[in-house]
PDB file of C-alpha atoms in Angstrom:
ATOM      1  CA  MET D   1      -0.005  -0.039   0.003  1.00  0.00           C
ATOM      2  CA  THR D   2       1.256   3.475  -0.902  1.00  0.00           C
ATOM      3  CA  SER D   3       1.648   6.214   1.584  1.00  0.00           C
ATOM      4  CA  PHE D   4      -0.875   8.280  -0.303  1.00  0.00           C
ATOM      5  CA  SER D   5      -3.475   5.134   0.216  1.00  0.00           C
ATOM      6  CA  LEU D   6      -2.865   5.243   3.989  1.00  0.00           C
ATOM      7  CA  GLN D   7      -3.232   8.780   4.482  1.00  0.00           C
ATOM      8  CA  HIS D   8      -6.080   9.043   2.060  1.00  0.00           C
ATOM      9  CA  GLN D   9      -8.111   6.205   3.373  1.00  0.00           C
ATOM     10  CA  ALA D  10      -8.431   7.912   6.767  1.00  0.00           C
ATOM     11  CA  LEU D  11     -10.276  10.857   5.254  1.00  0.00           C
ATOM     12  CA  GLU D  12     -12.534   9.317   2.510  1.00  0.00           C
ATOM     13  CA  PRO D  13     -16.133   8.845   3.301  1.00  0.00           C
ATOM     14  CA  SER D  14     -17.301   5.355   4.380  1.00  0.00           C
ATOM     15  CA  TRP D  15     -19.756   5.035   1.587  1.00  0.00           C
ATOM     16  CA  PHE D  16     -16.980   5.732  -0.964  1.00  0.00           C
ATOM     17  CA  ALA D  17     -14.576   3.108   0.733  1.00  0.00           C
ATOM     18  CA  ALA D  18     -17.410   0.506   0.712  1.00  0.00           C
ATOM     19  CA  LEU D  19     -17.865   0.875  -3.113  1.00  0.00           C
ATOM     20  CA  ASP D  20     -16.759  -2.100  -5.525  1.00  0.00           C
ATOM     21  CA  PRO D  21     -13.173  -0.995  -6.751  1.00  0.00           C
ATOM     22  CA  ARG D  22     -14.553  -2.054 -10.222  1.00  0.00           C
ATOM     23  CA  ALA D  23     -17.189   0.748  -9.939  1.00  0.00           C
ATOM     24  CA  ARG D  24     -14.471   3.393  -8.925  1.00  0.00           C
ATOM     25  CA  LEU D  25     -12.201   2.179 -11.824  1.00  0.00           C
ATOM     26  CA  LEU D  26     -15.061   2.416 -14.552  1.00  0.00           C
ATOM     27  CA  ALA D  27     -16.091   5.943 -13.165  1.00  0.00           C
ATOM     28  CA  ALA D  28     -12.536   7.048 -13.927  1.00  0.00           C
ATOM     29  CA  VAL D  29     -12.357   5.491 -17.209  1.00  0.00           C
ATOM     30  CA  PHE D  30     -15.709   7.088 -18.208  1.00  0.00           C
ATOM     31  CA  PHE D  31     -14.476  10.638 -16.707  1.00  0.00           C
ATOM     32  CA  THR D  32     -11.254  10.092 -18.874  1.00  0.00           C
ATOM     33  CA  LEU D  33     -13.201   9.358 -22.118  1.00  0.00           C
ATOM     34  CA  SER D  34     -15.519  12.406 -21.569  1.00  0.00           C
ATOM     35  CA  ALA D  35     -12.575  14.537 -21.207  1.00  0.00           C
ATOM     36  CA  LEU D  36     -10.873  13.385 -24.284  1.00  0.00           C
ATOM     37  CA  CYS D  37     -14.227  13.951 -26.197  1.00  0.00           C
ATOM     38  CA  LEU D  38     -14.219  17.544 -25.081  1.00  0.00           C
ATOM     39  CA  SER D  39     -12.685  20.305 -27.196  1.00  0.00           C
ATOM     40  CA  ALA D  40     -14.337  23.429 -26.026  1.00  0.00           C
ATOM     41  CA  LEU D  41     -13.043  25.865 -23.345  1.00  0.00           C
ATOM     42  CA  TRP D  42     -16.136  26.109 -21.191  1.00  0.00           C
ATOM     43  CA  PRO D  43     -17.172  22.528 -21.031  1.00  0.00           C
ATOM     44  CA  LEU D  44     -13.708  21.426 -20.042  1.00  0.00           C
ATOM     45  CA  ILE D  45     -13.627  24.243 -17.321  1.00  0.00           C
ATOM     46  CA  ALA D  46     -16.874  22.704 -16.195  1.00  0.00           C
ATOM     47  CA  LEU D  47     -15.433  19.181 -16.114  1.00  0.00           C
ATOM     48  CA  LEU D  48     -12.449  20.485 -14.191  1.00  0.00           C
ATOM     49  CA  ALA D  49     -14.634  22.003 -11.503  1.00  0.00           C
ATOM     50  CA  LEU D  50     -16.302  18.628 -11.340  1.00  0.00           C
ATOM     51  CA  ALA D  51     -13.125  17.069 -10.778  1.00  0.00           C
ATOM     52  CA  LEU D  52     -12.244  19.719  -8.165  1.00  0.00           C
ATOM     53  CA  LEU D  53     -15.621  18.975  -6.571  1.00  0.00           C
ATOM     54  CA  LEU D  54     -14.966  15.233  -6.415  1.00  0.00           C
ATOM     55  CA  THR D  55     -11.644  15.819  -4.716  1.00  0.00           C
ATOM     56  CA  ILE D  56     -13.370  17.878  -1.955  1.00  0.00           C
ATOM     57  CA  LEU D  57     -16.254  15.527  -1.520  1.00  0.00           C
ATOM     58  CA  LEU D  58     -13.974  12.417  -1.194  1.00  0.00           C
ATOM     59  CA  GLY D  59     -11.772  14.056   1.321  1.00  0.00           C
ATOM     60  CA  CYS D  60      -8.506  14.283  -0.593  1.00  0.00           C
ATOM     61  CA  GLN D  61      -5.370  15.835   1.056  1.00  0.00           C
ATOM     62  CA  TRP D  62      -4.720  19.013  -0.777  1.00  0.00           C
ATOM     63  CA  ARG D  63      -1.099  18.955   0.068  1.00  0.00           C
ATOM     64  CA  LEU D  64      -0.576  15.434  -1.598  1.00  0.00           C
ATOM     65  CA  ILE D  65      -2.683  16.597  -4.648  1.00  0.00           C
ATOM     66  CA  ILE D  66      -0.863  19.643  -5.115  1.00  0.00           C
ATOM     67  CA  LYS D  67       2.563  17.764  -4.946  1.00  0.00           C
ATOM     68  CA  ARG D  68       1.508  15.404  -7.706  1.00  0.00           C
ATOM     69  CA  LEU D  69      -0.205  18.225  -9.864  1.00  0.00           C
ATOM     70  CA  LEU D  70       3.331  20.165  -9.699  1.00  0.00           C
ATOM     71  CA  ALA D  71       4.901  17.191 -11.043  1.00  0.00           C
ATOM     72  CA  PHE D  72       2.581  17.044 -13.824  1.00  0.00           C
ATOM     73  CA  GLU D  73       2.535  20.793 -14.675  1.00  0.00           C
ATOM     74  CA  GLY D  74       6.352  20.507 -15.004  1.00  0.00           C
ATOM     75  CA  PHE D  75       5.515  18.590 -18.329  1.00  0.00           C
ATOM     76  CA  MET D  76       2.495  20.752 -19.249  1.00  0.00           C
ATOM     77  CA  VAL D  77       4.847  23.935 -19.203  1.00  0.00           C
ATOM     78  CA  LEU D  78       6.561  22.549 -22.438  1.00  0.00           C
ATOM     79  CA  VAL D  79       3.134  22.182 -24.085  1.00  0.00           C
ATOM     80  CA  LEU D  80       2.102  25.841 -22.998  1.00  0.00           C
ATOM     81  CA  LEU D  81       5.400  27.246 -24.209  1.00  0.00           C
ATOM     82  CA  PHE D  82       5.851  25.770 -27.711  1.00  0.00           C
ATOM     83  CA  LEU D  83       2.318  24.679 -28.852  1.00  0.00           C
ATOM     84  CA  PRO D  84       1.146  28.285 -29.629  1.00  0.00           C
ATOM     85  CA  PHE D  85       4.366  28.921 -31.916  1.00  0.00           C
ATOM     86  CA  THR D  86       3.986  25.512 -33.883  1.00  0.00           C
ATOM     87  CA  VAL D  87       0.324  25.510 -34.685  1.00  0.00           C
ATOM     88  CA  ALA D  88      -0.703  27.454 -37.680  1.00  0.00           C
ATOM     89  CA  GLY D  89      -3.387  29.941 -37.403  1.00  0.00           C
ATOM     90  CA  LYS D  90      -4.286  33.650 -37.003  1.00  0.00           C
ATOM     91  CA  PRO D  91      -1.353  35.370 -35.493  1.00  0.00           C
ATOM     92  CA  TRP D  92      -2.086  36.704 -31.773  1.00  0.00           C
ATOM     93  CA  PHE D  93       1.359  37.951 -30.542  1.00  0.00           C
ATOM     94  CA  ALA D  94       5.043  37.655 -31.417  1.00  0.00           C
ATOM     95  CA  ILE D  95       8.149  37.024 -29.297  1.00  0.00           C
ATOM     96  CA  ALA D  96      11.589  37.505 -30.709  1.00  0.00           C
ATOM     97  CA  GLY D  97      10.232  37.560 -34.174  1.00  0.00           C
ATOM     98  CA  MET D  98       8.209  34.165 -33.619  1.00  0.00           C
ATOM     99  CA  GLU D  99       4.535  34.496 -34.011  1.00  0.00           C
ATOM    100  CA  ALA D 100       2.152  32.696 -31.633  1.00  0.00           C
ATOM    101  CA  SER D 101      -1.174  31.699 -33.334  1.00  0.00           C
ATOM    102  CA  TYR D 102      -4.613  32.182 -31.509  1.00  0.00           C
ATOM    103  CA  GLN D 103      -5.459  28.656 -32.486  1.00  0.00           C
ATOM    104  CA  GLY D 104      -2.186  27.398 -31.020  1.00  0.00           C
ATOM    105  CA  VAL D 105      -2.984  29.044 -27.558  1.00  0.00           C
ATOM    106  CA  ILE D 106      -6.546  27.614 -27.464  1.00  0.00           C
ATOM    107  CA  GLN D 107      -5.155  24.140 -28.124  1.00  0.00           C
ATOM    108  CA  ALA D 108      -2.784  24.561 -25.398  1.00  0.00           C
ATOM    109  CA  LEU D 109      -5.393  25.774 -22.886  1.00  0.00           C
ATOM    110  CA  VAL D 110      -7.559  22.760 -23.944  1.00  0.00           C
ATOM    111  CA  ILE D 111      -4.730  20.246 -23.388  1.00  0.00           C
ATOM    112  CA  LEU D 112      -3.841  21.935 -19.988  1.00  0.00           C
ATOM    113  CA  LEU D 113      -7.531  21.788 -18.519  1.00  0.00           C
ATOM    114  CA  ARG D 114      -8.015  18.371 -19.892  1.00  0.00           C
ATOM    115  CA  GLY D 115      -4.873  16.786 -18.400  1.00  0.00           C
ATOM    116  CA  ASN D 116      -5.532  18.522 -15.046  1.00  0.00           C
ATOM    117  CA  ALA D 117      -9.183  17.476 -14.873  1.00  0.00           C
ATOM    118  CA  VAL D 118      -8.092  13.704 -15.629  1.00  0.00           C
ATOM    119  CA  VAL D 119      -5.312  13.729 -13.186  1.00  0.00           C
ATOM    120  CA  LEU D 120      -7.403  15.123 -10.311  1.00  0.00           C
ATOM    121  CA  ALA D 121     -10.101  12.672 -11.104  1.00  0.00           C
ATOM    122  CA  LEU D 122      -7.766   9.757 -11.234  1.00  0.00           C
ATOM    123  CA  LEU D 123      -6.240  10.892  -7.841  1.00  0.00           C
ATOM    124  CA  ALA D 124      -9.766  11.278  -6.342  1.00  0.00           C
ATOM    125  CA  LEU D 125     -11.183   7.811  -7.803  1.00  0.00           C
ATOM    126  CA  VAL D 126      -8.335   5.582  -7.871  1.00  0.00           C
ATOM    127  CA  GLY D 127      -5.596   7.306  -5.995  1.00  0.00           C
ATOM    128  CA  SER D 128      -6.544   5.886  -2.479  1.00  0.00           C
ATOM    129  CA  MET D 129      -7.020   2.290  -3.767  1.00  0.00           C
ATOM    130  CA  GLU D 130      -4.404  -0.333  -2.695  1.00  0.00           C
ATOM    131  CA  PRO D 131      -2.367  -1.516  -5.763  1.00  0.00           C
ATOM    132  CA  VAL D 132      -3.371  -5.268  -4.973  1.00  0.00           C
ATOM    133  CA  LYS D 133      -7.229  -4.178  -4.888  1.00  0.00           C
ATOM    134  CA  LEU D 134      -6.660  -2.377  -8.014  1.00  0.00           C
ATOM    135  CA  GLY D 135      -5.144  -5.424  -9.641  1.00  0.00           C
ATOM    136  CA  TYR D 136      -8.096  -7.431  -8.541  1.00  0.00           C
ATOM    137  CA  ALA D 137     -10.481  -4.778 -10.032  1.00  0.00           C
ATOM    138  CA  LEU D 138      -8.661  -5.026 -13.442  1.00  0.00           C
ATOM    139  CA  ALA D 139      -8.904  -8.762 -13.475  1.00  0.00           C
ATOM    140  CA  GLY D 140     -12.438  -8.557 -12.546  1.00  0.00           C
ATOM    141  CA  LEU D 141     -13.194  -6.472 -15.684  1.00  0.00           C
ATOM    142  CA  GLY D 142     -11.669  -8.749 -17.870  1.00  0.00           C
ATOM    143  CA  ILE D 143      -8.154  -7.283 -18.568  1.00  0.00           C
ATOM    144  CA  PRO D 144      -5.679 -10.218 -19.653  1.00  0.00           C
ATOM    145  CA  GLU D 145      -4.229 -11.910 -16.559  1.00  0.00           C
ATOM    146  CA  LYS D 146      -0.554 -11.480 -17.981  1.00  0.00           C
ATOM    147  CA  LEU D 147      -1.085  -7.732 -17.904  1.00  0.00           C
ATOM    148  CA  VAL D 148      -2.567  -7.815 -14.229  1.00  0.00           C
ATOM    149  CA  GLN D 149       0.174  -9.869 -13.143  1.00  0.00           C
ATOM    150  CA  LEU D 150       2.872  -7.706 -14.635  1.00  0.00           C
ATOM    151  CA  PHE D 151       1.122  -4.579 -13.013  1.00  0.00           C
ATOM    152  CA  MET D 152       1.016  -6.167  -9.650  1.00  0.00           C
ATOM    153  CA  MET D 153       4.801  -7.401  -9.791  1.00  0.00           C
ATOM    154  CA  THR D 154       5.808  -3.881 -11.088  1.00  0.00           C
ATOM    155  CA  VAL D 155       4.071  -2.071  -8.238  1.00  0.00           C
ATOM    156  CA  ARG D 156       5.489  -4.456  -5.845  1.00  0.00           C
ATOM    157  CA  TYR D 157       9.116  -4.277  -6.757  1.00  0.00           C
ATOM    158  CA  ILE D 158       9.606  -0.715  -8.108  1.00  0.00           C
ATOM    159  CA  GLY D 159       9.728   0.346  -4.392  1.00  0.00           C
ATOM    160  CA  VAL D 160      12.368  -2.370  -3.886  1.00  0.00           C
ATOM    161  CA  LEU D 161      14.491  -1.303  -6.763  1.00  0.00           C
ATOM    162  CA  PHE D 162      14.328   2.364  -5.509  1.00  0.00           C
ATOM    163  CA  ASP D 163      15.695   1.264  -2.139  1.00  0.00           C
ATOM    164  CA  GLU D 164      18.485  -0.486  -3.667  1.00  0.00           C
ATOM    165  CA  HIS D 165      19.113   2.597  -5.906  1.00  0.00           C
ATOM    166  CA  GLN D 166      19.413   4.707  -2.698  1.00  0.00           C
ATOM    167  CA  ARG D 167      21.789   2.253  -1.119  1.00  0.00           C
ATOM    168  CA  LEU D 168      24.021   2.414  -3.982  1.00  0.00           C
ATOM    169  CA  ARG D 169      23.866   6.279  -3.791  1.00  0.00           C
ATOM    170  CA  THR D 170      24.684   6.455  -0.243  1.00  0.00           C
ATOM    171  CA  ALA D 171      27.690   4.086  -0.835  1.00  0.00           C
ATOM    172  CA  MET D 172      28.964   6.574  -3.469  1.00  0.00           C
ATOM    173  CA  LYS D 173      28.421   9.410  -1.070  1.00  0.00           C
ATOM    174  CA  ALA D 174      30.455   7.639   1.631  1.00  0.00           C
ATOM    175  CA  ARG D 175      33.218   7.383  -0.981  1.00  0.00           C
ATOM    176  CA  ALA D 176      33.306  11.242  -1.302  1.00  0.00           C
ATOM    177  CA  PHE D 177      31.588  11.316  -4.651  1.00  0.00           C
ATOM    178  CA  VAL D 178      30.283  14.537  -5.728  1.00  0.00           C
ATOM    179  CA  ALA D 179      28.297  15.220  -8.999  1.00  0.00           C
ATOM    180  CA  GLY D 180      29.827  17.535 -11.419  1.00  0.00           C
ATOM    181  CA  SER D 181      29.907  18.112 -15.229  1.00  0.00           C
ATOM    182  CA  ASN D 182      32.848  15.929 -16.011  1.00  0.00           C
ATOM    183  CA  TRP D 183      34.004  12.394 -17.365  1.00  0.00           C
ATOM    184  CA  HIS D 184      34.291  10.966 -13.882  1.00  0.00           C
ATOM    185  CA  THR D 185      30.642  11.849 -12.959  1.00  0.00           C
ATOM    186  CA  TRP D 186      29.085  10.158 -16.142  1.00  0.00           C
ATOM    187  CA  ARG D 187      31.213   7.156 -15.714  1.00  0.00           C
ATOM    188  CA  SER D 188      30.242   6.818 -12.116  1.00  0.00           C
ATOM    189  CA  TYR D 189      26.642   7.078 -13.151  1.00  0.00           C
ATOM    190  CA  GLY D 190      27.101   4.482 -15.607  1.00  0.00           C
ATOM    191  CA  HIS D 191      28.554   2.278 -13.082  1.00  0.00           C
ATOM    192  CA  LEU D 192      25.637   2.929 -10.783  1.00  0.00           C
ATOM    193  CA  LEU D 193      23.147   1.877 -13.507  1.00  0.00           C
ATOM    194  CA  GLY D 194      25.106  -1.268 -14.296  1.00  0.00           C
ATOM    195  CA  MET D 195      25.209  -2.253 -10.705  1.00  0.00           C
ATOM    196  CA  LEU D 196      21.440  -1.534 -10.325  1.00  0.00           C
ATOM    197  CA  LEU D 197      20.660  -3.807 -13.267  1.00  0.00           C
ATOM    198  CA  VAL D 198      22.956  -6.659 -11.992  1.00  0.00           C
ATOM    199  CA  ARG D 199      21.525  -6.506  -8.585  1.00  0.00           C
ATOM    200  CA  SER D 200      17.971  -6.323 -10.059  1.00  0.00           C
ATOM    201  CA  MET D 201      18.621  -9.637 -12.113  1.00  0.00           C
ATOM    202  CA  GLU D 202      20.006 -11.156  -8.984  1.00  0.00           C
ATOM    203  CA  ARG D 203      17.180 -10.164  -6.876  1.00  0.00           C
ATOM    204  CA  ALA D 204      14.822 -11.405  -9.554  1.00  0.00           C
ATOM    205  CA  GLN D 205      16.569 -14.839  -9.663  1.00  0.00           C
ATOM    206  CA  ARG D 206      16.098 -15.166  -5.789  1.00  0.00           C
ATOM    207  CA  ILE D 207      12.350 -14.062  -5.987  1.00  0.00           C
ATOM    208  CA  SER D 208      11.872 -16.618  -8.810  1.00  0.00           C
ATOM    209  CA  GLY D 209      13.542 -19.254  -6.887  1.00  0.00           C
ATOM    210  CA  ALA D 210      11.525 -18.318  -3.754  1.00  0.00           C
ATOM    211  CA  MET D 211       8.173 -18.505  -5.586  1.00  0.00           C
ATOM    212  CA  ARG D 212       8.842 -21.879  -7.241  1.00  0.00           C
ATOM    213  CA  CYS D 213       9.785 -23.388  -3.781  1.00  0.00           C
ATOM    214  CA  ARG D 214       6.265 -22.313  -2.746  1.00  0.00           C
ATOM    215  CA  GLY D 215       4.617 -24.118  -5.700  1.00  0.00           C
ATOM    216  CA  PHE D 216       4.373 -21.193  -8.205  1.00  0.00           C
ATOM    217  CA  ASN D 217       3.610 -22.780 -11.556  1.00  0.00           C
ATOM    218  CA  GLY D 218       3.548 -19.554 -13.563  1.00  0.00           C
ATOM    219  CA  LYS D 219      -0.037 -18.741 -12.799  1.00  0.00           C
ATOM    220  CA  PHE D 220      -1.425 -16.228 -10.135  1.00  0.00           C
ATOM    221  CA  HIS D 221      -4.577 -17.208  -8.372  1.00  0.00           C
ATOM    222  CA  LEU D 222      -6.349 -13.843  -8.112  1.00  0.00           C
ATOM    223  CA  LEU D 223      -8.859 -13.416  -5.499  1.00  0.00           C
ATOM    224  CA  THR D 224     -12.448 -13.038  -6.918  1.00  0.00           C
ATOM    225  CA  PRO D 225     -13.973  -9.503  -6.557  1.00  0.00           C
ATOM    226  CA  ASP D 226     -16.649  -8.744  -4.264  1.00  0.00           C
ATOM    227  CA  LYS D 227     -20.248  -9.233  -5.308  1.00  0.00           C
ATOM    228  CA  TRP D 228     -21.428  -6.317  -7.323  1.00  0.00           C
ATOM    229  CA  HIS D 229     -24.212  -4.638  -5.223  1.00  0.00           C
ATOM    230  CA  ARG D 230     -27.159  -2.031  -6.158  1.00  0.00           C
ATOM    231  CA  ARG D 231     -25.414   0.829  -4.570  1.00  0.00           C
ATOM    232  CA  ASP D 232     -22.534   0.229  -6.973  1.00  0.00           C
ATOM    233  CA  THR D 233     -24.837   0.458  -9.944  1.00  0.00           C
ATOM    234  CA  ALA D 234     -26.501   3.486  -8.625  1.00  0.00           C
ATOM    235  CA  VAL D 235     -23.380   5.349  -7.857  1.00  0.00           C
ATOM    236  CA  LEU D 236     -21.735   4.399 -11.249  1.00  0.00           C
ATOM    237  CA  THR D 237     -24.860   5.562 -13.131  1.00  0.00           C
ATOM    238  CA  LEU D 238     -24.946   8.820 -11.269  1.00  0.00           C
ATOM    239  CA  ALA D 239     -21.343   9.541 -12.019  1.00  0.00           C
ATOM    240  CA  VAL D 240     -21.348   8.734 -15.664  1.00  0.00           C
ATOM    241  CA  LEU D 241     -24.474  11.202 -15.937  1.00  0.00           C
ATOM    242  CA  LEU D 242     -22.645  13.861 -14.277  1.00  0.00           C
ATOM    243  CA  PHE D 243     -19.593  13.185 -16.561  1.00  0.00           C
ATOM    244  CA  LEU D 244     -21.756  13.379 -19.502  1.00  0.00           C
ATOM    245  CA  LEU D 245     -23.222  16.708 -18.792  1.00  0.00           C
ATOM    246  CA  PRO D 246     -20.107  18.749 -20.156  1.00  0.00           C
ATOM    247  CA  LEU D 247     -20.406  16.790 -23.555  1.00  0.00           C
ATOM    248  CA  GLU D 248     -24.109  17.435 -23.702  1.00  0.00           C
ATOM    249  CA  TRP D 249     -23.320  21.347 -22.998  1.00  0.00           C
ATOM    250  CA  GLN D 250     -20.776  21.191 -25.770  1.00  0.00           C
ATOM    251  CA  TRP D 251     -23.168  19.462 -28.290  1.00  0.00           C
ATOM    252  CA  TRP D 252     -26.007  21.952 -27.566  1.00  0.00           C
ATOM    253  CA  GLN D 253     -23.766  25.147 -27.294  1.00  0.00           C
ATOM    254  CA  TYR D 254     -21.213  24.296 -30.036  1.00  0.00           C
ATOM    255  CA  GLY D 255     -22.749  21.681 -32.258  1.00  0.00           C
ATOM    256  CA  PHE D 256     -19.834  19.057 -31.952  1.00  0.00           C
TER     257      PHE D 256
END
């Protein structure tokens, strides 16, 4: 379980925690599809407001939400800076002889609103779910078992590899390594990546041997998801209707 899950579950409403994970996952999928279908600014703003409302109603911790949004915005800054100058259209303003088109600015804003809305909705609906429970929900929705196994193993051991990386970095610092822009630094980082790869392979072999000693035959026996209840159908239906409102607004107001 991630630290985000531990801190989030203490705040989320009891009725939301009792929902079937498949319902929450399907609601996140429908929200994402609705965001991808929107291309007008005001319906996208409405969808972003709906995502913000979800984070408030479901008790998300804003410190963690903002931390994850800042990491996402670091990528979005590149879109906002370069897209207006690369999309053909009516010139709006110019910087250092480069003209930014009005259509490019609008397209950058659409991408920004769409991305932030999807990230907020995913953090609210799925971010508090344990990785194992999420894997069972994916299997319950008919996702191929191999992909579910790959997801669960990746989530389980990505933290282990990160800890191994931290131990190697600590060993380098204990030997007075100081990063710089020189050949020694790049060679040291190459050795670091090589050792991380070697230790990852060794750990994978040990894990494989331990699993075979416990009777593993290449197939995970995933737990059967809980029974689907009427409240899950009701909540999912209400969520889908809410997520479709911006699409209906776009269709009536803009005709697409």
